[in-house]
Coordinates of C-alpha atoms and ligand atoms in Angstrom, one line a residue:
M278 CA -26.7 -55.3 83.9
S279 CA -23.5 -56.9 81.9
Y280 CA -21.1 -54.4 80.4
V281 CA -21.8 -55.9 77.1
K282 CA -25.5 -55.8 77.4
E283 CA -25.3 -52.2 78.1
V284 CA -23.7 -51.1 75.4
Y285 CA -25.4 -53.1 72.8
D286 CA -28.8 -51.7 74.1
K287 CA -27.7 -48.4 73.7
L288 CA -26.1 -49.4 70.4
A289 CA -29.6 -51.1 69.5
V290 CA -31.9 -47.7 70.5
K291 CA -29.4 -45.3 68.8
Y292 CA -28.8 -47.4 65.4
A293 CA -32.2 -48.6 65.3
N294 CA -32.6 -48.3 61.6
E295 CA -28.7 -50.4 60.9
K296 CA -30.1 -53.7 61.0
E297 CA -26.9 -55.5 59.4
F298 CA -24.6 -53.1 61.8
L299 CA -26.8 -54.3 64.6
Q300 CA -26.6 -57.9 63.8
A301 CA -23.0 -58.1 63.3
A302 CA -22.6 -55.8 66.7
R303 CA -24.8 -58.5 68.3
E304 CA -22.9 -61.3 67.4
V305 CA -19.5 -60.1 68.1
L306 CA -20.2 -58.4 71.7
E307 CA -22.6 -61.6 72.9
S308 CA -19.3 -63.9 71.9
I309 CA -16.7 -61.6 73.6
K310 CA -18.8 -61.5 76.8
P311 CA -16.4 -64.1 78.5
A312 CA -13.3 -62.3 77.7
V313 CA -14.8 -58.8 78.7
E314 CA -16.1 -60.5 82.2
A315 CA -12.6 -61.3 83.1
N316 CA -11.2 -57.7 82.5
E317 CA -14.6 -55.9 83.0
E318 CA -13.2 -53.0 85.5
A319 CA -10.5 -52.1 82.9
Y320 CA -12.5 -52.4 80.2
R321 CA -15.4 -50.7 81.5
R322 CA -13.4 -47.7 83.0
S323 CA -11.7 -47.2 79.5
G324 CA -15.1 -47.3 77.5
V325 CA -13.3 -49.8 75.3
L326 CA -16.6 -51.3 74.0
E327 CA -17.9 -47.9 73.8
R328 CA -15.1 -46.8 71.8
L329 CA -15.2 -50.2 69.7
V330 CA -19.0 -49.9 68.3
E331 CA -18.4 -46.2 66.9
P332 CA -16.3 -45.6 63.9
D333 CA -13.8 -43.3 63.9
R334 CA -15.1 -41.4 61.4
I335 CA -17.6 -41.9 58.4
I336 CA -17.0 -40.1 55.1
S337 CA -19.5 -39.7 52.5
F338 CA -19.7 -37.9 49.3
R339 CA -21.6 -37.2 45.9
V340 CA -20.4 -39.2 42.9
P341 CA -21.1 -37.5 39.8
W342 CA -20.4 -39.2 36.6
I343 CA -21.3 -39.0 32.9
D344 CA -22.8 -42.3 31.3
D345 CA -22.9 -43.5 27.7
Q346 CA -26.0 -41.0 26.8
G347 CA -24.2 -38.2 27.9
K348 CA -26.1 -37.8 31.0
V349 CA -24.9 -37.2 34.3
R350 CA -25.5 -39.4 36.6
V351 CA -25.1 -39.3 40.7
N352 CA -24.3 -42.4 43.4
T353 CA -23.4 -42.0 46.9
G354 CA -19.8 -43.0 48.0
W355 CA -18.8 -43.9 51.8
R356 CA -15.3 -44.8 53.4
V357 CA -16.1 -45.8 57.1
Q358 CA -13.0 -45.7 58.6
F359 CA -13.6 -47.9 61.9
N360 CA -10.6 -48.6 64.3
D361 CA -7.1 -48.1 63.5
A362 CA -6.0 -49.2 66.9
I363 CA -3.4 -51.9 65.5
G364 CA -2.6 -50.5 62.1
P365 CA -4.1 -48.2 59.2
Y366 CA -7.6 -48.7 58.2
K367 CA -7.9 -52.0 55.6
G368 CA -11.0 -53.3 54.4
G369 CA -12.3 -53.3 50.5
L370 CA -14.9 -51.2 48.5
R371 CA -18.1 -52.6 47.7
F372 CA -20.0 -51.2 44.7
H373 CA -23.5 -52.8 44.4
P374 CA -26.9 -51.2 44.4
S375 CA -27.7 -52.1 48.1
V376 CA -24.9 -50.7 49.8
N377 CA -25.7 -48.0 52.5
Q378 CA -24.4 -47.1 55.9
S379 CA -25.6 -49.8 57.8
I380 CA -24.0 -52.7 55.3
L381 CA -20.5 -51.0 55.2
K382 CA -20.9 -50.5 59.1
F383 CA -21.3 -54.0 59.5
L384 CA -18.7 -54.9 57.1
G385 CA -16.2 -52.6 58.7
F386 CA -17.1 -53.5 62.1
E387 CA -16.5 -57.5 61.1
Q388 CA -13.2 -56.3 59.2
I389 CA -11.3 -55.0 62.9
F390 CA -11.5 -58.4 64.1
K391 CA -10.9 -60.2 61.1
N392 CA -7.7 -58.4 60.3
S393 CA -6.8 -58.6 64.0
L394 CA -6.6 -62.6 63.9
T395 CA -4.5 -62.4 60.5
G396 CA -1.5 -61.2 63.0
L397 CA -0.6 -58.8 60.5
P398 CA -0.9 -54.9 61.4
I399 CA -3.8 -53.7 60.1
G400 CA -7.2 -51.6 61.0
G401 CA -10.5 -52.0 60.3
G402 CA -12.4 -49.9 57.2
K403 CA -14.5 -50.4 54.3
G404 CA -16.4 -48.6 51.8
G405 CA -18.2 -48.4 48.6
S406 CA -21.1 -46.8 46.6
D407 CA -24.4 -48.2 45.5
F408 CA -23.3 -47.9 42.0
D409 CA -24.2 -51.0 40.0
P410 CA -21.4 -52.1 37.9
H411 CA -23.5 -54.6 36.2
G412 CA -24.4 -53.8 32.5
K413 CA -22.1 -50.7 32.5
S414 CA -19.9 -50.4 29.8
D415 CA -16.0 -50.0 30.4
R416 CA -15.6 -46.4 29.6
E417 CA -18.6 -45.9 32.4
V418 CA -17.1 -48.2 35.2
M419 CA -13.5 -45.8 34.5
A420 CA -15.7 -42.5 34.9
F421 CA -17.3 -43.6 38.1
C422 CA -14.2 -44.7 39.4
Q423 CA -12.1 -41.7 38.5
S424 CA -14.9 -39.5 40.0
F425 CA -15.3 -41.8 43.2
M426 CA -11.4 -41.4 43.9
T427 CA -11.2 -38.0 43.1
E428 CA -13.1 -37.4 46.6
L429 CA -11.9 -40.4 48.2
F430 CA -8.1 -39.7 47.7
K431 CA -8.2 -37.0 50.8
Y432 CA -8.8 -39.3 53.2
V433 CA -6.6 -42.5 52.1
G434 CA -2.7 -43.3 52.0
A435 CA -0.3 -46.1 52.4
D436 CA -0.1 -45.0 55.8
E437 CA -3.2 -44.3 56.6
D438 CA -5.9 -46.3 54.9
V439 CA -5.8 -48.7 52.0
P440 CA -8.8 -49.9 50.2
A441 CA -9.1 -52.9 48.2
G442 CA -11.7 -55.2 46.3
D443 CA -15.3 -56.6 47.6
I444 CA -18.8 -57.1 45.4
G445 CA -18.5 -55.4 42.3
V446 CA -15.1 -54.3 42.8
G447 CA -12.2 -56.6 40.8
A448 CA -9.0 -55.6 39.1
R449 CA -10.6 -53.7 36.7
E450 CA -12.0 -51.1 39.1
V451 CA -9.0 -51.3 41.5
G452 CA -6.8 -50.4 37.9
Y453 CA -9.0 -47.3 37.4
L454 CA -9.2 -46.1 40.8
Y455 CA -5.4 -46.4 41.4
G456 CA -4.7 -44.7 38.2
Q457 CA -6.8 -41.8 39.1
Y458 CA -4.9 -41.8 42.7
K459 CA -1.7 -41.5 41.4
R460 CA -2.5 -39.0 38.9
I461 CA -4.0 -36.3 41.9
T462 CA -1.3 -36.9 44.2
G463 CA 2.1 -37.9 42.2
L464 CA 2.3 -40.7 44.5
Y465 CA 3.4 -44.2 43.0
E466 CA 2.5 -45.9 46.6
G467 CA 0.8 -49.3 48.0
V468 CA -2.8 -47.0 48.5
L469 CA -5.0 -49.9 47.3
T470 CA -4.3 -53.7 47.1
G471 CA -6.0 -56.2 44.7
K472 CA -3.2 -54.3 42.1
G473 CA -2.6 -55.9 38.5
L474 CA 0.7 -57.5 38.7
S475 CA 2.7 -55.1 36.3
Y476 CA 1.9 -52.1 39.0
G477 CA 2.6 -53.1 42.5
G478 CA -0.1 -56.0 42.8
S479 CA 0.6 -59.1 44.8
L480 CA 0.8 -62.8 43.4
A481 CA -1.8 -65.1 44.8
R482 CA -3.9 -61.9 45.9
T483 CA -6.4 -63.1 43.3
Q484 CA -6.9 -66.5 44.4
A485 CA -6.3 -65.4 48.6
T486 CA -9.8 -65.5 50.1
G487 CA -10.9 -68.4 48.3
Y488 CA -7.9 -70.7 48.5
G489 CA -7.5 -69.4 52.1
L490 CA -11.3 -70.3 53.0
V491 CA -10.1 -73.7 51.7
Y492 CA -6.8 -74.0 53.8
I493 CA -8.9 -73.5 57.1
T494 CA -11.5 -75.6 56.2
D495 CA -9.2 -78.4 55.5
E496 CA -7.2 -77.7 59.1
M497 CA -10.7 -77.8 60.4
L498 CA -11.4 -81.0 59.2
K499 CA -7.9 -82.5 59.6
Q500 CA -8.2 -81.7 63.2
A501 CA -11.6 -83.6 63.6
G502 CA -9.9 -86.8 61.5
K503 CA -11.7 -85.7 58.0
S504 CA -10.7 -84.6 54.6
L505 CA -11.9 -83.0 51.8
A506 CA -11.1 -85.4 49.6
G507 CA -14.1 -87.2 47.8
K508 CA -16.6 -84.9 49.7
T509 CA -19.5 -83.4 48.0
V510 CA -19.2 -79.2 48.2
L511 CA -21.8 -76.5 47.5
V512 CA -20.3 -73.4 46.6
S513 CA -22.6 -70.0 46.0
G514 CA -21.4 -67.1 44.2
S515 CA -19.2 -67.1 40.8
G516 CA -17.2 -64.3 41.4
N517 CA -13.8 -63.8 43.1
V518 CA -14.3 -65.6 46.3
A519 CA -16.2 -68.5 45.3
T520 CA -14.3 -69.1 41.9
Y521 CA -11.3 -69.9 43.7
A522 CA -12.5 -71.3 46.7
C523 CA -13.7 -74.2 43.9
E524 CA -10.7 -74.4 42.4
K525 CA -9.0 -75.3 45.6
A526 CA -11.5 -77.5 46.8
Q527 CA -11.4 -79.4 43.5
Q528 CA -7.4 -79.7 43.8
L529 CA -7.8 -81.0 47.3
G530 CA -10.0 -83.9 45.7
A531 CA -13.7 -82.3 46.8
R532 CA -16.4 -83.0 44.3
V533 CA -18.3 -79.1 43.9
V534 CA -21.2 -79.5 42.6
T535 CA -22.8 -75.7 42.7
M536 CA -22.4 -72.2 41.4
S537 CA -24.4 -69.3 41.6
D538 CA -25.1 -65.8 41.0
S539 CA -28.2 -63.4 42.1
S540 CA -30.2 -64.9 39.4
G541 CA -30.1 -68.7 40.2
Y542 CA -27.7 -71.5 40.5
I543 CA -26.5 -74.3 38.4
Y544 CA -26.2 -78.0 39.6
D545 CA -23.3 -80.1 38.0
P546 CA -23.2 -84.0 39.4
N547 CA -20.0 -84.4 37.5
G548 CA -18.5 -81.5 39.1
I549 CA -18.4 -78.0 38.2
D550 CA -16.2 -77.4 35.1
L551 CA -14.4 -74.0 36.5
D552 CA -12.7 -73.4 33.2
V553 CA -16.5 -72.7 31.9
V554 CA -17.4 -70.7 34.6
K555 CA -14.3 -68.9 34.4
Q556 CA -15.0 -67.9 30.5
I557 CA -18.7 -67.0 31.4
K558 CA -17.8 -64.9 34.5
Q559 CA -14.3 -63.3 33.9
V560 CA -14.1 -63.4 30.3
R561 CA -17.7 -62.5 29.3
R562 CA -19.1 -61.0 32.6
G563 CA -22.2 -63.0 31.7
R564 CA -24.8 -65.0 34.1
I565 CA -24.2 -68.4 35.6
S566 CA -27.5 -69.9 33.8
E567 CA -25.2 -69.7 30.6
Y568 CA -22.9 -72.6 32.0
A569 CA -26.3 -75.2 31.6
D570 CA -26.3 -74.3 28.0
Q571 CA -22.6 -75.4 27.7
V572 CA -22.2 -78.1 29.8
A573 CA -24.5 -81.7 29.3
G574 CA -25.6 -83.0 32.2
S575 CA -25.9 -79.6 34.5
V576 CA -29.2 -77.8 35.5
Y577 CA -30.1 -74.5 35.9
H578 CA -32.3 -73.3 38.9
A579 CA -33.6 -69.7 38.2
G580 CA -34.4 -67.9 41.2
E581 CA -33.4 -70.2 43.8
R582 CA -30.1 -70.9 45.8
P583 CA -28.3 -74.3 46.3
W584 CA -29.0 -75.2 49.8
G585 CA -31.5 -78.0 49.0
E586 CA -28.9 -79.7 47.3
K587 CA -27.3 -82.8 48.9
C588 CA -23.6 -82.5 50.0
D589 CA -21.2 -82.8 53.0
I590 CA -19.8 -79.3 53.0
A591 CA -21.3 -75.8 52.1
L592 CA -19.3 -72.7 51.3
P593 CA -21.6 -70.0 50.9
C594 CA -19.3 -67.0 49.0
A595 CA -22.1 -64.5 47.6
T596 CA -23.2 -62.1 50.2
Q597 CA -24.8 -61.8 53.8
N598 CA -27.6 -63.4 55.0
E599 CA -27.8 -65.7 52.2
V600 CA -28.3 -68.7 54.4
N601 CA -31.6 -68.3 56.6
G602 CA -32.9 -70.4 59.2
A603 CA -35.0 -72.4 56.6
D604 CA -32.2 -73.0 54.4
A605 CA -30.1 -74.3 57.1
E606 CA -33.0 -76.9 57.6
K607 CA -32.5 -78.0 54.3
L608 CA -28.9 -78.1 54.6
V609 CA -29.4 -80.5 57.7
A610 CA -32.0 -82.6 55.7
G611 CA -29.2 -83.0 52.8
G612 CA -26.8 -84.6 54.8
C613 CA -24.7 -81.3 55.3
W614 CA -22.2 -81.1 58.4
C615 CA -19.9 -78.7 57.5
V616 CA -20.2 -74.9 57.0
A617 CA -17.2 -72.4 56.4
E618 CA -18.2 -69.0 55.5
G619 CA -16.4 -67.3 52.2
A620 CA -18.7 -64.2 52.3
N621 CA -19.1 -61.8 55.3
M622 CA -21.9 -62.8 57.5
P623 CA -23.7 -64.8 54.8
S624 CA -25.3 -67.0 57.5
T625 CA -28.5 -65.7 59.7
P626 CA -28.3 -66.0 63.5
E627 CA -31.2 -68.6 63.1
A628 CA -29.1 -70.4 60.7
I629 CA -25.6 -70.0 62.7
E630 CA -28.0 -71.6 65.5
T631 CA -29.1 -74.7 63.4
Y632 CA -25.7 -75.7 62.4
Q633 CA -24.9 -75.4 66.2
K634 CA -28.0 -77.3 67.3
N635 CA -26.9 -80.3 64.4
G636 CA -23.3 -80.1 65.7
F637 CA -22.2 -78.8 62.7
L638 CA -18.3 -78.0 62.1
F639 CA -18.4 -74.2 61.3
M640 CA -15.9 -71.9 60.4
P641 CA -17.4 -68.1 60.9
A642 CA -16.5 -65.4 58.1
K643 CA -14.2 -63.4 59.8
A644 CA -12.0 -66.3 60.5
A645 CA -12.4 -68.4 57.3
N646 CA -12.6 -65.6 54.7
A647 CA -9.3 -63.7 56.5
G648 CA -6.8 -64.8 53.9
G649 CA -7.8 -62.0 51.3
V650 CA -7.2 -59.5 53.7
A651 CA -4.1 -61.1 54.8
V652 CA -2.4 -61.3 51.4
S653 CA -3.8 -57.7 51.0
A654 CA -1.4 -56.9 53.9
L655 CA 1.5 -58.9 52.4
E656 CA 1.0 -56.6 49.2
M657 CA 1.4 -53.8 51.3
S658 CA 4.6 -55.1 53.1
Q659 CA 5.9 -55.8 49.6
N660 CA 5.1 -52.5 48.4
S661 CA 7.0 -50.9 51.0
L662 CA 9.9 -53.1 50.5
R663 CA 9.8 -52.5 46.6
L664 CA 10.2 -56.1 46.1
S665 CA 7.7 -59.2 44.9
W666 CA 7.5 -62.6 46.2
T667 CA 7.0 -65.5 44.2
F668 CA 3.4 -67.3 44.1
E669 CA 4.7 -70.0 46.0
E670 CA 5.9 -67.9 49.0
V671 CA 3.0 -65.9 49.0
D672 CA 0.7 -68.8 49.0
A673 CA 3.3 -70.6 51.8
R674 CA 2.3 -67.5 54.1
L675 CA -1.1 -67.5 53.2
K676 CA -1.5 -71.1 54.8
D677 CA 0.3 -70.7 57.6
I678 CA -1.5 -67.5 58.5
M679 CA -4.8 -69.6 57.9
K680 CA -3.6 -72.5 59.9
N681 CA -2.3 -70.1 62.7
I682 CA -6.0 -68.3 62.4
Y683 CA -7.4 -71.6 63.1
R684 CA -5.3 -72.4 66.2
K685 CA -5.9 -68.9 68.1
T686 CA -9.6 -69.2 67.0
S687 CA -9.8 -72.4 69.0
E688 CA -7.4 -72.0 71.5
A689 CA -9.6 -69.2 72.8
A690 CA -12.8 -70.9 72.7
R691 CA -11.0 -73.6 74.7
K692 CA -9.8 -71.0 77.2
Y693 CA -13.1 -69.5 78.0
G694 CA -14.8 -73.0 78.1
H695 CA -16.5 -73.0 74.7
E696 CA -14.3 -75.8 73.1
G697 CA -15.0 -76.2 69.1
D698 CA -17.2 -73.0 69.0
F699 CA -15.3 -70.9 66.5
V700 CA -18.0 -68.0 66.4
V701 CA -16.7 -67.3 70.1
G702 CA -13.0 -68.2 69.5
S703 CA -12.8 -66.1 66.6
N704 CA -14.4 -63.3 68.4
I705 CA -12.7 -63.4 71.4
A706 CA -9.1 -63.9 69.9
G707 CA -9.4 -60.9 67.5
F708 CA -11.2 -58.7 70.2
E709 CA -8.1 -59.5 72.6
K710 CA -5.7 -57.9 70.3
V711 CA -7.7 -54.7 69.5
A712 CA -8.7 -54.1 72.9
E713 CA -5.1 -54.4 74.4
A714 CA -3.7 -51.9 71.6
M715 CA -7.0 -49.4 72.5
L716 CA -6.1 -49.7 76.5
A717 CA -2.3 -49.2 75.6
Q718 CA -3.0 -45.8 73.5
G719 CA -5.2 -44.3 75.9
N720 CA -8.3 -42.5 75.6
V721 CA -8.5 -41.8 71.6
Ligands
LIG115 P1 -17.7 -60.3 43.6 O1 -18.4 -59.4 43.0 O2 -16.6 -61.2 42.8 O3 -18.9 -61.9 43.3 C1 -20.1 -61.5 44.1 C2 -21.1 -63.2 43.6 O4 -22.0 -63.0 44.8 C3 -21.6 -62.6 42.6 O5 -21.8 -64.3 42.0 C4 -22.8 -62.3 42.7 O6 -23.8 -62.3 41.5 C5 -22.9 -63.0 44.1 N1 -24.1 -61.5 44.6 C6 -23.8 -60.7 45.1 N2 -24.8 -59.9 45.9 C7 -25.6 -60.7 45.7 C8 -26.9 -61.0 46.2 N3 -27.6 -59.8 46.8 N4 -28.1 -61.9 46.3 C9 -27.4 -63.2 45.3 N5 -26.3 -63.1 44.9 C10 -25.3 -62.0 44.9 O7 -17.4 -60.8 44.9 P2 -16.4 -61.4 46.0 O8 -16.3 -62.7 45.4 O9 -15.3 -60.5 46.0 O10 -17.3 -61.2 47.2 C11 -18.2 -62.3 47.7 C12 -18.4 -62.1 49.4 O11 -16.8 -62.3 49.8 C13 -18.9 -60.9 49.9 O12 -19.3 -61.1 50.9 C14 -17.4 -60.5 50.3 O13 -17.8 -59.2 51.2 C15 -16.8 -61.4 50.5 N6 -15.6 -61.4 50.8 C16 -14.5 -61.0 49.5 C17 -13.2 -60.8 49.8 C18 -12.3 -60.6 48.5 O14 -11.2 -60.5 48.5 N7 -12.8 -60.3 47.5 C19 -12.5 -61.1 50.9 C20 -13.5 -61.6 51.8 C21 -14.8 -61.5 52.2 P3 -24.4 -61.2 41.0 O15 -22.9 -60.9 39.6 O16 -25.6 -61.8 40.0 O17 -24.5 -60.0 41.4
LIG116 O1 -14.0 -58.6 53.4 C1 -12.8 -58.6 53.3 O2 -11.9 -59.1 53.9 C2 -12.4 -57.9 51.8 N1 -12.9 -57.8 50.8 C3 -11.2 -58.0 51.5 C4 -10.2 -56.8 51.7 C5 -8.9 -56.2 51.9 O3 -8.8 -55.3 52.0 O4 -8.1 -57.2 50.9

């Protein structure tokens, strides 16, 4: 039996109840098979794959906090420190009621290869809580964040593990978390990224994931002799990634016609008015349905996802498994020929199969959304240097990093006989650097 299959089969029995983690692990293991087979004896002897699929550690803890009625509430907090072969653990914190160990393991596992692809020295980690910030007052969010950090501070540090934002964790939450870390430890250090600009944040970090997604999409289109100008684009989500993906796509001349949240989507045939979306989402923390009340000609579809609308390009930027096989068929029927993933693992395996069968240009999450964590690593660099770079400098580095990811991904795919398959390419290119570092550092 192949080494890859042996490792996956054992994992599937041991973690049978962790379906998101197994979905991510299966895709990576299947993709890297050609690279593993090329070096099987060394990898097998040193247990590279068995070590890779088991997190270094998972910390889980109680987070008690007091709500506005004076009642104690309790959530669970986690940090999954997956792999530090190439640098300190790095990855976001997600606050969402659906968060559980399987979801954080899938995200932490993906992060290992994504972070490797950036070319920067960062290992893989992820964390979060089943706390839901929706509908909570600022004081409640602060109380939660302070309690969360009161436990988490023991396990993180600028050279050890550097969390950041993800779903439900933005500038406000990072600020409260940072304040509590500093208060407990007395250290003014780069322990978190995505910080505010007045206390050590990097210019362009807010935009980085969405902008990076569009930069790599643009590069993929250019290499295929196409461009974004004049193309119709579907975006899902209306949070950090979706907003700045929409902004950059519009700057490059695309017409973005949808955005969404967990309640439904808006369709605007004239192109999304992003100022209205920012006002609703960033200022009022409202619902995307309000857009249709404000913008003539737009329509709100309650309880639906945008994948049935006609388009050239789809950029899923909300959450995992938001495009299933049937949705992918709808994309095909609507004329779509390109998908690039802003969210982590937004396409189910059936959806990816449909893209591939239909000859889509497809850039998977770990390459496509790596711009966010890449600029986080640049924030760490600036914190270490005690300097701040200009927006233009960070943005230029981001563009360069995304182009390099495209190049590494397409070269790895070609080298192993899968030209144009960026799933295989990104997984192999990400894996090879981590595996080399693991072999060099011995059995740890
Ligand atoms: P935000 O919290 O800013 O926004 C999330 C958006 O997705 C909201 O519009 C939210 O709607 C929607 N959403 C969340 N969960 C669901 C769900 N279960 N079903 C339908 N819609 C949902 O998060 P981000 O923009 O930061 O993250 C979006 C995706 O991008 C995630 O997959 C994240 O892991 C990934 N990502 C984020 C990076 C970053 O730098 N922030 C970097 C790389 C990847 P609602 O408000 O109704 O919940
Ligand atoms: O999924 C991701 O890459 C993120 N949420 C960003 C992580 C980071 O450390 O900036």
